[in-house]
Short mmCIF file of C-alpha atoms and ligand atoms in Angstrom, two decimals:
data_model
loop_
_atom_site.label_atom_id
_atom_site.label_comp_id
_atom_site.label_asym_id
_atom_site.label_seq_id
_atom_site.Cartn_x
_atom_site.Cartn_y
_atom_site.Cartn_z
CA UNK G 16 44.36 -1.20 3.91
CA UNK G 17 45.89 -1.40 0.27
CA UNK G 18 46.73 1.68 -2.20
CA UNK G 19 43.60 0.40 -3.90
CA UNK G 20 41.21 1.11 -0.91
CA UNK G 21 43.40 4.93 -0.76
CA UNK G 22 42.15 5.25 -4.67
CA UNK G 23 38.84 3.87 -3.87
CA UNK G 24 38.17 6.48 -1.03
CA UNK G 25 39.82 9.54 -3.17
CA UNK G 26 37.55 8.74 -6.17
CA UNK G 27 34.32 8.33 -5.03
CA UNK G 28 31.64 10.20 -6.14
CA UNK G 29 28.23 9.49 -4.61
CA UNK G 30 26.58 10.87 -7.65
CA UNK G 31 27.98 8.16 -9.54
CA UNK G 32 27.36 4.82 -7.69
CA UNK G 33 27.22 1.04 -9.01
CA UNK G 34 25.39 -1.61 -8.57
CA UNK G 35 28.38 -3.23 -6.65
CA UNK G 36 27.75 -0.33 -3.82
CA UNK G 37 24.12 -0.35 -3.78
CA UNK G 38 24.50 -4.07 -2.76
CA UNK G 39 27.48 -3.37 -0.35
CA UNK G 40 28.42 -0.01 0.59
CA UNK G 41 30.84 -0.97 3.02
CA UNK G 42 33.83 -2.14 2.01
CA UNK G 43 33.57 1.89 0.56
CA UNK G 44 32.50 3.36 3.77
CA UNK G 45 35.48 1.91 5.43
CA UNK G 46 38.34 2.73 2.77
CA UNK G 47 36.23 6.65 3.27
CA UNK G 48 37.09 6.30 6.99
CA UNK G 49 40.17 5.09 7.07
CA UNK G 50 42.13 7.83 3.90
CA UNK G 51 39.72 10.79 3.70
CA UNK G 52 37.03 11.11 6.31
CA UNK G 53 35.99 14.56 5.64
CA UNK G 54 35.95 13.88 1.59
CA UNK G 55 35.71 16.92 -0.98
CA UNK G 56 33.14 15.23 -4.07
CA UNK G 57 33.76 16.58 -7.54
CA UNK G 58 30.49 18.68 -6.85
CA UNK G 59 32.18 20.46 -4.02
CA UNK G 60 30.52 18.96 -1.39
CA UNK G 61 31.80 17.05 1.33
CA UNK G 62 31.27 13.49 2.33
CA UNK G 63 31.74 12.29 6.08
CA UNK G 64 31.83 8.89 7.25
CA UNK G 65 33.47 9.10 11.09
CA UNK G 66 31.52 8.61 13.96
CA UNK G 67 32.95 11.54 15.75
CA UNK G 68 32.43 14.08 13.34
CA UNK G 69 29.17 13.07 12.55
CA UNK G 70 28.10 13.27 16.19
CA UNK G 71 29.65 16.53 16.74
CA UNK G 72 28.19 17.82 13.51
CA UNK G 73 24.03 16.77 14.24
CA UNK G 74 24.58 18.61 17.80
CA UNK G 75 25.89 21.91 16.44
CA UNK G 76 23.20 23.43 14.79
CA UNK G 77 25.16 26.98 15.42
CA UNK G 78 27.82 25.90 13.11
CA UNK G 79 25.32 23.38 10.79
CA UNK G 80 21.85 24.49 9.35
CA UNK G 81 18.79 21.84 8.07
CA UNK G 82 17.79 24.63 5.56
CA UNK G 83 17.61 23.20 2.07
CA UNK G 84 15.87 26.14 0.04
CA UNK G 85 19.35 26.45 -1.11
CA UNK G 86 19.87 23.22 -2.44
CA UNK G 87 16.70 22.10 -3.31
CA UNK G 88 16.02 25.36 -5.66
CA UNK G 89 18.32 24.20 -8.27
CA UNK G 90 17.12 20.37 -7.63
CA UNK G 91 13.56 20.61 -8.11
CA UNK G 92 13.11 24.33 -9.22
CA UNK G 93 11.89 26.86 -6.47
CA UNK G 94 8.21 26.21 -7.97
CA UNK G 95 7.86 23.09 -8.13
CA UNK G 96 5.94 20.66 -5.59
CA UNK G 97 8.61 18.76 -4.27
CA UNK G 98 10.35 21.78 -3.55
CA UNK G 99 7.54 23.47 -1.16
CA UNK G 100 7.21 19.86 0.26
CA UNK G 101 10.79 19.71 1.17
CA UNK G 102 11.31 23.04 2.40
CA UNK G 103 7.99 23.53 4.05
CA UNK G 104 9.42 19.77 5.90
CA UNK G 105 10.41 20.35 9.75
CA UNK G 106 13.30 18.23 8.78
CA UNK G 107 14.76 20.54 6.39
CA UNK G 108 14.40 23.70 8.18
CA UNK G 109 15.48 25.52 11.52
CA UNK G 110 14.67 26.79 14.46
CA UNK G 111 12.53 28.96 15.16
CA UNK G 112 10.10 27.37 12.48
CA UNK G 113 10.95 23.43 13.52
CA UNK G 114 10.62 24.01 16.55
CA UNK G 115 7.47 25.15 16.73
CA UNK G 116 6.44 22.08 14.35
CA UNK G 117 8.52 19.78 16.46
CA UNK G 118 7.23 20.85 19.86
CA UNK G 119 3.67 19.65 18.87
CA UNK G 120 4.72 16.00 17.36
CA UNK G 121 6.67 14.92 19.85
CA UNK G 122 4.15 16.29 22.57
CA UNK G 123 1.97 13.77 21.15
CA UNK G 124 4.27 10.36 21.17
CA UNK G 125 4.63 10.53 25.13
CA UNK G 126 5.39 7.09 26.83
CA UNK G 127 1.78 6.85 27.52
CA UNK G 128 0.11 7.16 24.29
CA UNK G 129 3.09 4.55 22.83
CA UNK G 130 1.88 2.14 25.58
CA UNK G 131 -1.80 1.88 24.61
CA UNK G 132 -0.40 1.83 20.51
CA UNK G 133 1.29 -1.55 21.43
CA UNK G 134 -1.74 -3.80 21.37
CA UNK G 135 -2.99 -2.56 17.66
CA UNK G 136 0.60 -3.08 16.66
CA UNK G 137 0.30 -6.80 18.09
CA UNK G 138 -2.91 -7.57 16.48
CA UNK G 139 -2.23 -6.07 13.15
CA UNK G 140 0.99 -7.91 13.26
CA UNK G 141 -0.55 -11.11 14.13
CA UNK G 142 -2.93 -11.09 11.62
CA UNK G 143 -0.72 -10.39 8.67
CA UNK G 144 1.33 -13.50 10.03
CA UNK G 145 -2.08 -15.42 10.13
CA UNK G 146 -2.53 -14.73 6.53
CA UNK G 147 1.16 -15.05 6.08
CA UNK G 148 0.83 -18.79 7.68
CA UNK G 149 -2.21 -19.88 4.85
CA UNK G 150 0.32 -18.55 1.82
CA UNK G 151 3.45 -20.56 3.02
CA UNK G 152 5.26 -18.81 0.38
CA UNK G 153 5.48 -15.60 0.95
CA UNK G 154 7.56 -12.17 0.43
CA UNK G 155 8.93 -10.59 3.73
CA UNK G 156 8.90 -7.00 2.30
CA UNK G 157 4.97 -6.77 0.63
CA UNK G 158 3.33 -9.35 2.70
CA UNK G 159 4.75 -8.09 6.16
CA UNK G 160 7.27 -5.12 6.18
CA UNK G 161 5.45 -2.72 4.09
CA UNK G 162 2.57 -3.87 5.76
CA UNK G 163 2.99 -2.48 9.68
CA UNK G 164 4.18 0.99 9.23
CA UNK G 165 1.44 2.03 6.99
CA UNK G 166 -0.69 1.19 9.53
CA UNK G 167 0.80 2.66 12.24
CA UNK G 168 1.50 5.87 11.10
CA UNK G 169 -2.22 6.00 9.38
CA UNK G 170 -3.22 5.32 12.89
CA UNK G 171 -1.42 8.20 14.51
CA UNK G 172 -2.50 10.35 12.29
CA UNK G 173 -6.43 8.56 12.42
CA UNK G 174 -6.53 8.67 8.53
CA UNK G 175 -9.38 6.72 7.82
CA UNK G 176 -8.48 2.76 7.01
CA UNK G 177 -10.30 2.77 3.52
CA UNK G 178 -7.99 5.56 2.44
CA UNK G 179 -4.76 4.40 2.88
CA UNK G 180 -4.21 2.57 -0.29
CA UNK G 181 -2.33 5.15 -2.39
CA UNK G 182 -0.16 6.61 1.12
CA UNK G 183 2.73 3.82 0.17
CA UNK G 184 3.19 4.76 -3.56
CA UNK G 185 2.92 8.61 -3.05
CA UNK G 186 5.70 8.41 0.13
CA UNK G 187 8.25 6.27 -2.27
CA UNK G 188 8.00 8.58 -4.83
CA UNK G 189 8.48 11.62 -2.99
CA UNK G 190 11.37 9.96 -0.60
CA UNK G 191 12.57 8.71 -3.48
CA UNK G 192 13.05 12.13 -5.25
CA UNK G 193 15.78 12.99 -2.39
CA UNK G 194 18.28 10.63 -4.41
CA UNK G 195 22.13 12.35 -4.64
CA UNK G 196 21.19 12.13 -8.51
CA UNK G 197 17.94 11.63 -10.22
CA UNK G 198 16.26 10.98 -13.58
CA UNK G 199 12.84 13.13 -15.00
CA UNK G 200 10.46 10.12 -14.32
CA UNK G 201 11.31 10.02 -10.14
CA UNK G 202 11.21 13.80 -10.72
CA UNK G 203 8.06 14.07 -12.06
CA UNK G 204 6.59 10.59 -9.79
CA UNK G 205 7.77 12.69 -6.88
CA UNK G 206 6.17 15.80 -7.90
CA UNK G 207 2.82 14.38 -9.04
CA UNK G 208 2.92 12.33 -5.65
CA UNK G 209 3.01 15.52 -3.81
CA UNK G 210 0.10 17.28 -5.56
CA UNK G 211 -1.93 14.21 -5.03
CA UNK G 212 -0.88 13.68 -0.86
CA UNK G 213 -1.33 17.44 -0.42
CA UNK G 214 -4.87 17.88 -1.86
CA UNK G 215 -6.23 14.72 0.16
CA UNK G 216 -4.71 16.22 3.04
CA UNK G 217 -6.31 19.12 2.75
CA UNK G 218 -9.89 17.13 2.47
CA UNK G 219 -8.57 15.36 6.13
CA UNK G 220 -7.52 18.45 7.28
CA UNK G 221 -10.76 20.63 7.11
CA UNK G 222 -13.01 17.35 8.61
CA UNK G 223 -10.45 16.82 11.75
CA UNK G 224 -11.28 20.92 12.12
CA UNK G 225 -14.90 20.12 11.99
CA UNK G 226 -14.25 16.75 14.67
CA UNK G 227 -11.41 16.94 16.44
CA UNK G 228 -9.81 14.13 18.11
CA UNK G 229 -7.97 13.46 21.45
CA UNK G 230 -4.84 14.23 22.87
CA UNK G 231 -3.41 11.12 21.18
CA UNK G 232 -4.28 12.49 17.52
CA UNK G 233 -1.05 14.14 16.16
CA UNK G 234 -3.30 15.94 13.17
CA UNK G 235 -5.57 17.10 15.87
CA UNK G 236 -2.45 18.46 18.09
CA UNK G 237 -0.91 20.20 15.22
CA UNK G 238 -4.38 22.19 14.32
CA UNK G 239 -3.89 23.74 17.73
CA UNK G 240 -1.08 25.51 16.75
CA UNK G 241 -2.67 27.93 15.22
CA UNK G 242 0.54 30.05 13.67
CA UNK G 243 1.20 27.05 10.99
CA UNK G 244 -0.21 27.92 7.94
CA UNK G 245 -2.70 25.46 5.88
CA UNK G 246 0.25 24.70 3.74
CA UNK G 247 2.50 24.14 6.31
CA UNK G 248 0.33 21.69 7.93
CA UNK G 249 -0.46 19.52 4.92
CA UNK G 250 2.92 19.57 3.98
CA UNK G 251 4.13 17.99 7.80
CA UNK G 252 1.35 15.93 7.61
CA UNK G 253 2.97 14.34 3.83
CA UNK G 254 6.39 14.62 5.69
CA UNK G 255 5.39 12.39 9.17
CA UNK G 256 3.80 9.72 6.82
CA UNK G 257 6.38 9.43 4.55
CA UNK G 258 8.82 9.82 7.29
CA UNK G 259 7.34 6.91 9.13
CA UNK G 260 6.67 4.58 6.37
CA UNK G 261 9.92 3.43 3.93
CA UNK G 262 12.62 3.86 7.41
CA UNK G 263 10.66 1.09 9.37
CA UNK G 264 9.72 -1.18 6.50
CA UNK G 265 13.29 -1.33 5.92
CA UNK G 266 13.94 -1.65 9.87
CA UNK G 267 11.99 -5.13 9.72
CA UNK G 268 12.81 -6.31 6.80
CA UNK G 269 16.97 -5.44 6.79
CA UNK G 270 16.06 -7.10 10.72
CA UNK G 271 14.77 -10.41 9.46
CA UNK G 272 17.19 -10.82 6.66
CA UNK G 273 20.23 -10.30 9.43
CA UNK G 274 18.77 -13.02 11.23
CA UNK G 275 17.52 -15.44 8.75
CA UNK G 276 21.52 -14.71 7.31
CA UNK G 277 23.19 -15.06 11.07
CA UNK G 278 22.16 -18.59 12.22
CA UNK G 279 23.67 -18.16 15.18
CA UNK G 280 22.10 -14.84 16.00
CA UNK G 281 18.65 -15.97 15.33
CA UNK G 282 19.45 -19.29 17.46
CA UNK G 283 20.29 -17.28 20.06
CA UNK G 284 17.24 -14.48 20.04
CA UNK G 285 15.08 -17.77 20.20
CA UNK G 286 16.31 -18.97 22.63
CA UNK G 287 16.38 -15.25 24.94
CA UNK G 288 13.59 -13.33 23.73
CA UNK G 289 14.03 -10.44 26.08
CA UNK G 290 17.32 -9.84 23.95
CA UNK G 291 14.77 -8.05 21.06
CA UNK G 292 15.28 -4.72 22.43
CA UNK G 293 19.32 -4.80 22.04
CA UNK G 294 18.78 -6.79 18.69
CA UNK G 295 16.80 -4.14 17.23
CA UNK G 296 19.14 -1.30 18.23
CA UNK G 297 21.87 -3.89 16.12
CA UNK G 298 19.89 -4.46 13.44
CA UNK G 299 19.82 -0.48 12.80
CA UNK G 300 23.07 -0.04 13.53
CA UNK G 301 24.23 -2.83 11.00
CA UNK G 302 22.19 -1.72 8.68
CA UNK G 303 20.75 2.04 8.80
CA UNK G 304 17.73 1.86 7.49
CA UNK G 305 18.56 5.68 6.61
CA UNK G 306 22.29 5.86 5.68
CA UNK G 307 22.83 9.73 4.77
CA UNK G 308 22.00 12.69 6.09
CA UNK G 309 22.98 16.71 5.10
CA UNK G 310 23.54 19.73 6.34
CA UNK G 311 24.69 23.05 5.59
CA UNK G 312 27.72 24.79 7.11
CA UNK G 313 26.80 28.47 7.85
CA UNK G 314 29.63 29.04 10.23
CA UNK G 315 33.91 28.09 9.36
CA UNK G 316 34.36 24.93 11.00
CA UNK G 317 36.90 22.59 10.63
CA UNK G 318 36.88 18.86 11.18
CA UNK G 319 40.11 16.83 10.75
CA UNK G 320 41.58 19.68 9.51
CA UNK G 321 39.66 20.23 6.52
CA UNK G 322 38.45 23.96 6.64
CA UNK G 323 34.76 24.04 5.83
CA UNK G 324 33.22 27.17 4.77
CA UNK G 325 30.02 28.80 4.98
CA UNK G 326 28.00 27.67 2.46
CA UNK G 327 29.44 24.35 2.12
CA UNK G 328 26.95 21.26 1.86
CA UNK G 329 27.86 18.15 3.72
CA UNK G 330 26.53 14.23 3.63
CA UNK G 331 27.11 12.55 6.47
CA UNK G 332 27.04 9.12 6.22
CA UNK G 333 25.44 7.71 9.13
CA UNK G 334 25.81 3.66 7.63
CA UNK G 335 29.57 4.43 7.50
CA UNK G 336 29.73 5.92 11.32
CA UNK G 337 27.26 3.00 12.86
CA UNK G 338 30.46 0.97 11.26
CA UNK G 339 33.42 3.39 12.88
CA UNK G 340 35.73 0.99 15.04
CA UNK G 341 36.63 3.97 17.31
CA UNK G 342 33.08 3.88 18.75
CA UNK G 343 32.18 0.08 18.37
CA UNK G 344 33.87 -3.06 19.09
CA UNK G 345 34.68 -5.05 16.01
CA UNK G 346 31.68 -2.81 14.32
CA UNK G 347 31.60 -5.34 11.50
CA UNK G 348 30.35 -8.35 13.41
CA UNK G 349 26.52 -8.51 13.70
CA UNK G 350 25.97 -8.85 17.43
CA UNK G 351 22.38 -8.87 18.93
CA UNK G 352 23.43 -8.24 22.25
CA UNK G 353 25.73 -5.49 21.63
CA UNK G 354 25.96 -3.07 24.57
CA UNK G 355 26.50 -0.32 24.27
CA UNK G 356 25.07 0.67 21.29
CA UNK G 357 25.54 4.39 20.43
CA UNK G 358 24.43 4.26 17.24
CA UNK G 359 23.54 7.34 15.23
CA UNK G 360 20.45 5.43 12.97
CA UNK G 361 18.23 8.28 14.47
CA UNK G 362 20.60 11.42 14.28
CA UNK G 363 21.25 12.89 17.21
CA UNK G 364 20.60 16.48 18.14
CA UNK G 365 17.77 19.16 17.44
CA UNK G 366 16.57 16.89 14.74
CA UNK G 367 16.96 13.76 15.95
CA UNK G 368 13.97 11.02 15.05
CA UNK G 369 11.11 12.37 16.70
CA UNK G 370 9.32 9.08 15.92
CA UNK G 371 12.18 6.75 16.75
CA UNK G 372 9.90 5.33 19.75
CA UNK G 373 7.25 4.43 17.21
CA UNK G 374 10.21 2.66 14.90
CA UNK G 375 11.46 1.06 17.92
CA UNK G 376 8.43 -0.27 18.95
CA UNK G 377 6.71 -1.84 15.09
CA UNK G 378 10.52 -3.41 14.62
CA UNK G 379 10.37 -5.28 18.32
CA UNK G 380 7.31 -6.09 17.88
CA UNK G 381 7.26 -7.48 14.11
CA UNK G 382 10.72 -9.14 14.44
CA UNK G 383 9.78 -10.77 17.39
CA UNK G 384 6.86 -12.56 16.65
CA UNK G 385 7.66 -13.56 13.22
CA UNK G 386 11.05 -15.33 14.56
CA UNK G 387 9.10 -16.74 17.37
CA UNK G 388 5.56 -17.85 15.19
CA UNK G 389 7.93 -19.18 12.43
CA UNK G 390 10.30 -21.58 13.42
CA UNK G 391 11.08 -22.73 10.40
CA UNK G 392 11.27 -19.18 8.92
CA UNK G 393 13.66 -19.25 5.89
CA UNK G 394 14.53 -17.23 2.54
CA UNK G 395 13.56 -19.19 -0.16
CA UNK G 396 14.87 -16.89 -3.72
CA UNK G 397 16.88 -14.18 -4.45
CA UNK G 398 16.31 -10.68 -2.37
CA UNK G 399 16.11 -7.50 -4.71
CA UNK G 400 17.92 -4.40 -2.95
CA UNK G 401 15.96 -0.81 -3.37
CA UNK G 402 19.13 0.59 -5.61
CA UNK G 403 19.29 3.70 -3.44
CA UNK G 404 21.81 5.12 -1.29
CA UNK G 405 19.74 7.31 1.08
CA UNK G 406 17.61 4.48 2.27
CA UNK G 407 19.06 1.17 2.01
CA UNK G 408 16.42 -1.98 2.29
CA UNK G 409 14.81 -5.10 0.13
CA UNK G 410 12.25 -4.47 -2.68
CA UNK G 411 11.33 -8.00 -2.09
CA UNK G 412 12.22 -10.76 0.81
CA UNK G 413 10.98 -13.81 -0.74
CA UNK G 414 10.78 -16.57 2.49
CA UNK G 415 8.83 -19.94 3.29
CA UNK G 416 7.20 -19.49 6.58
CA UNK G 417 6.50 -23.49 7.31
C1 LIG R 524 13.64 2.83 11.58
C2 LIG R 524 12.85 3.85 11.36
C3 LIG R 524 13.33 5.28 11.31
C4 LIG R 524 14.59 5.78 11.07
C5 LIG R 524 15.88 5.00 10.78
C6 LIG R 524 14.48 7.23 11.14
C7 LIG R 524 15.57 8.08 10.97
C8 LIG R 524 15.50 9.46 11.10
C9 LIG R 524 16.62 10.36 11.03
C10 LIG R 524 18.07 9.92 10.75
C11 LIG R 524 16.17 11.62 11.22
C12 LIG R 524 16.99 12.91 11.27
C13 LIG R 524 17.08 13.59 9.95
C14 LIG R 524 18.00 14.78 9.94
O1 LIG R 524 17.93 15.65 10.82
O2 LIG R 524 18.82 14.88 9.05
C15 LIG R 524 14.73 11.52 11.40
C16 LIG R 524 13.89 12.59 11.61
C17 LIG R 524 12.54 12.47 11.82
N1 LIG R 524 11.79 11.31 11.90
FE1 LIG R 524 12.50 9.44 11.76
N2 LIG R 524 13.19 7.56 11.40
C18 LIG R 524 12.44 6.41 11.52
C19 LIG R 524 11.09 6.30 11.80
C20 LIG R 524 10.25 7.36 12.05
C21 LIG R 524 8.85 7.26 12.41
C22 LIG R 524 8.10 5.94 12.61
C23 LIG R 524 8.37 8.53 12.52
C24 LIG R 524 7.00 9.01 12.88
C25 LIG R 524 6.16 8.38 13.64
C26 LIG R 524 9.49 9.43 12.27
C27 LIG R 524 9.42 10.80 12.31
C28 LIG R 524 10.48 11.65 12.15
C29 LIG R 524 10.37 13.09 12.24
C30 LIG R 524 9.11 13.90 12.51
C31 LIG R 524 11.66 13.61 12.02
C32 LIG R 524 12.07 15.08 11.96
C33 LIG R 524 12.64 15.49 13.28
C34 LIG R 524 13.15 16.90 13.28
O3 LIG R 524 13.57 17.42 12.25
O4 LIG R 524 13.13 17.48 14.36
N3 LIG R 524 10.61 8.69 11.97
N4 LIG R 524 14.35 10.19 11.36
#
């Protein structure tokens, strides 16, 4: 490590990122790690990249809160859209109002009901690599990423198929809008987005009341609980699509372009199959589909020394601690049979991924067969990165399939 890695870590600023970072945050994430782990930004908040702290951190949720209202007032203004969206979110709040929100999501996403998804995911998957077969030339992100978890998570929720055309634009504009720094056109994108999600939820809401569905229908599960207000139920309903959608494209498409970049790796997966479930938990390790994460301290801690006090906002970076060499073996080198594999892609904790068996299953599924169907499968122009820190993935995967 040099003196210009110690003046990298000091000065960073994650309001104030180029395009060198957006297309490898690394070399930054590690220079964080090594000189000042539990970094002070010129905003006053903190920025943590260790494995360790982050760990201990998304367990304590004593010491750490979810609440944004705080944050989010001055970010969106308290009357805004995106600010009742966010702060209405089970993400973004604590107990005992998560929990109750929580309770009936993950209720619904037992082993059982994940086992009879896994055939529609097979068939919708095969039939976009059908199509994906007559093209030839073909973009991994639009023709195939994109393509699954809209599907999925329109599934869970049973919205109907003819209505799920504008569910991909309104969840990048309001995920989007959770940026460290944005400008007035994702502000207002994100805000119009919500208005638009929220009133068509409203329209699904009040015919699933008239015909509900079974146990295996989240929306239906979450009408049962009859203390969540109509509000709060659209605005979960906004939050579980959107949280389901822009994670997992970028799970299969950051997945493919590992392996169409590691010859070796895909060689290898070709060759063992069954080693898709560790290569998945690698590919999200390697590259965290969602690479920050917040809190707010609401009780003095102190981590490495660093006093923290109440009131105190924190980003932990979960792409840096997936890369921490005191919890991974030479964390830098892609390796799809990596065990153990700790990594913290979901959060841990209270709050961690309630739909991470859903992610877990689209990813093994569409990385699987595409390697396998495709053996030939290669990128063919130059990837465009999202430029966003929050969620890291490809805009576009341009490939030739045959
Ligand atoms: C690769 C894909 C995914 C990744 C990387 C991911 C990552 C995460 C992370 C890091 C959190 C914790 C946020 C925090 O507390 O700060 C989270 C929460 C959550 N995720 Fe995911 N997610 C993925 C896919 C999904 C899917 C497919 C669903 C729904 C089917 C989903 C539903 C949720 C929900 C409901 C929460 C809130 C949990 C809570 O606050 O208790 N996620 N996710």
């Amino acid at each position: 490590m040099s003196v210009d890695e110690q003046a990298l870590a000091g000065g960073f600023d994650p309001n104030r990122l180029d395009a060198a970072f957006y297309d490898n945050p690394y070399p930054v994430y590690a220079a964080l790690r090594s000189f000042d782990p539990v970094h002070r930004c010129p905003d006053g908040t903190y920025f943590l990249s260790r494995y360790a702290d982050l760990d201990r951190i998304y367990r304590d949720r004593t010491a750490f809160s979810s609440d944004k209202k705080q944050a989010f007032a001055p970010k969106y203004g308290v009357d805004s859209p995106l600010y009742e969206h966010h702060t209405t979110s089970l993400v973004f709040n604590d107990a005992p109002y998560h929990t109750r929100v929580r309770r009936p999501i993950v209720g619904a996403l037992t082993p059982h009901v994940l086992k009879a998804m896994e055939p529609d995911v097979v068939a919708l998957v095969d039939t976009l690599l059908d199509r994906m077969e007559a093209q030839s030339d073909v973009d991994l992100i639009a023709d195939y990423a994109a393509a699954v978890p809209v599907e999925v998570i329109g599934n869970l929720l049973r919205v109907p198929r003819e209505d799920r055309g504008p569910l991909r634009g309104w969840s990048l504009a309001i995920l989007g809008a959770l940026e460290p720094s944005l400008t007035a056109a994702q502000l207002e994108a994100g805000n119009r987005a919500v208005t638009e999600f929220c009133a068509y939820l409203r329209e699904l809401i009040a015919q699933r009341r008239r015909h509900p569905g079974g146990d295996d229908d989240l929306l239906t599960r979450l009408l049962g609980d009859d203390q969540l207000t109509e509000t709060e139920l659209a605005q979960n309903c906004v939050f579980l699509l959107n949280a389901g959608h822009e994670t997992t494209t970028n799970l299969i498409g950051n997945g493919l372009h590992l392996l169409l970049t590691h010859a070796d790796s895909l060689r290898q997966l070709r060759e063992e199959p069954q080693l898709i479930t560790t290569a998945v938990e690698e590919c999200l390790r390697f590259e965290s589909s969602n690479q920050l994460g917040n809190r707010l301290v609401v009780q003095r801690s102190v981590v490495r020394e660093v006093v923290l006090e109440p009131g105190t906002y924190l980003t932990l970076c979960i792409g840096a601690a997936n890369r921490d060499s005191d919890e991974f073996n030479d964390p830098d080198r892609f390796d799809i049979a990596r065990q153990p594999n700790r990594h913290l892609a979901f959060a841990a904790g209270a709050h961690a991924c309630a739909g991470m068996a859903v992610a877990r299953l689209e990813g093994r599924v569409a990385i699987a067969r595409a390697v396998q169907r495709f053996p030939s499968l290669q990128l063919s122009g130059e990837p465009a990165r999202g430029r966003r820190a929050r969620f890291r993935g490809f805009t576009s995967l341009p490939a030739r399939v045959g």
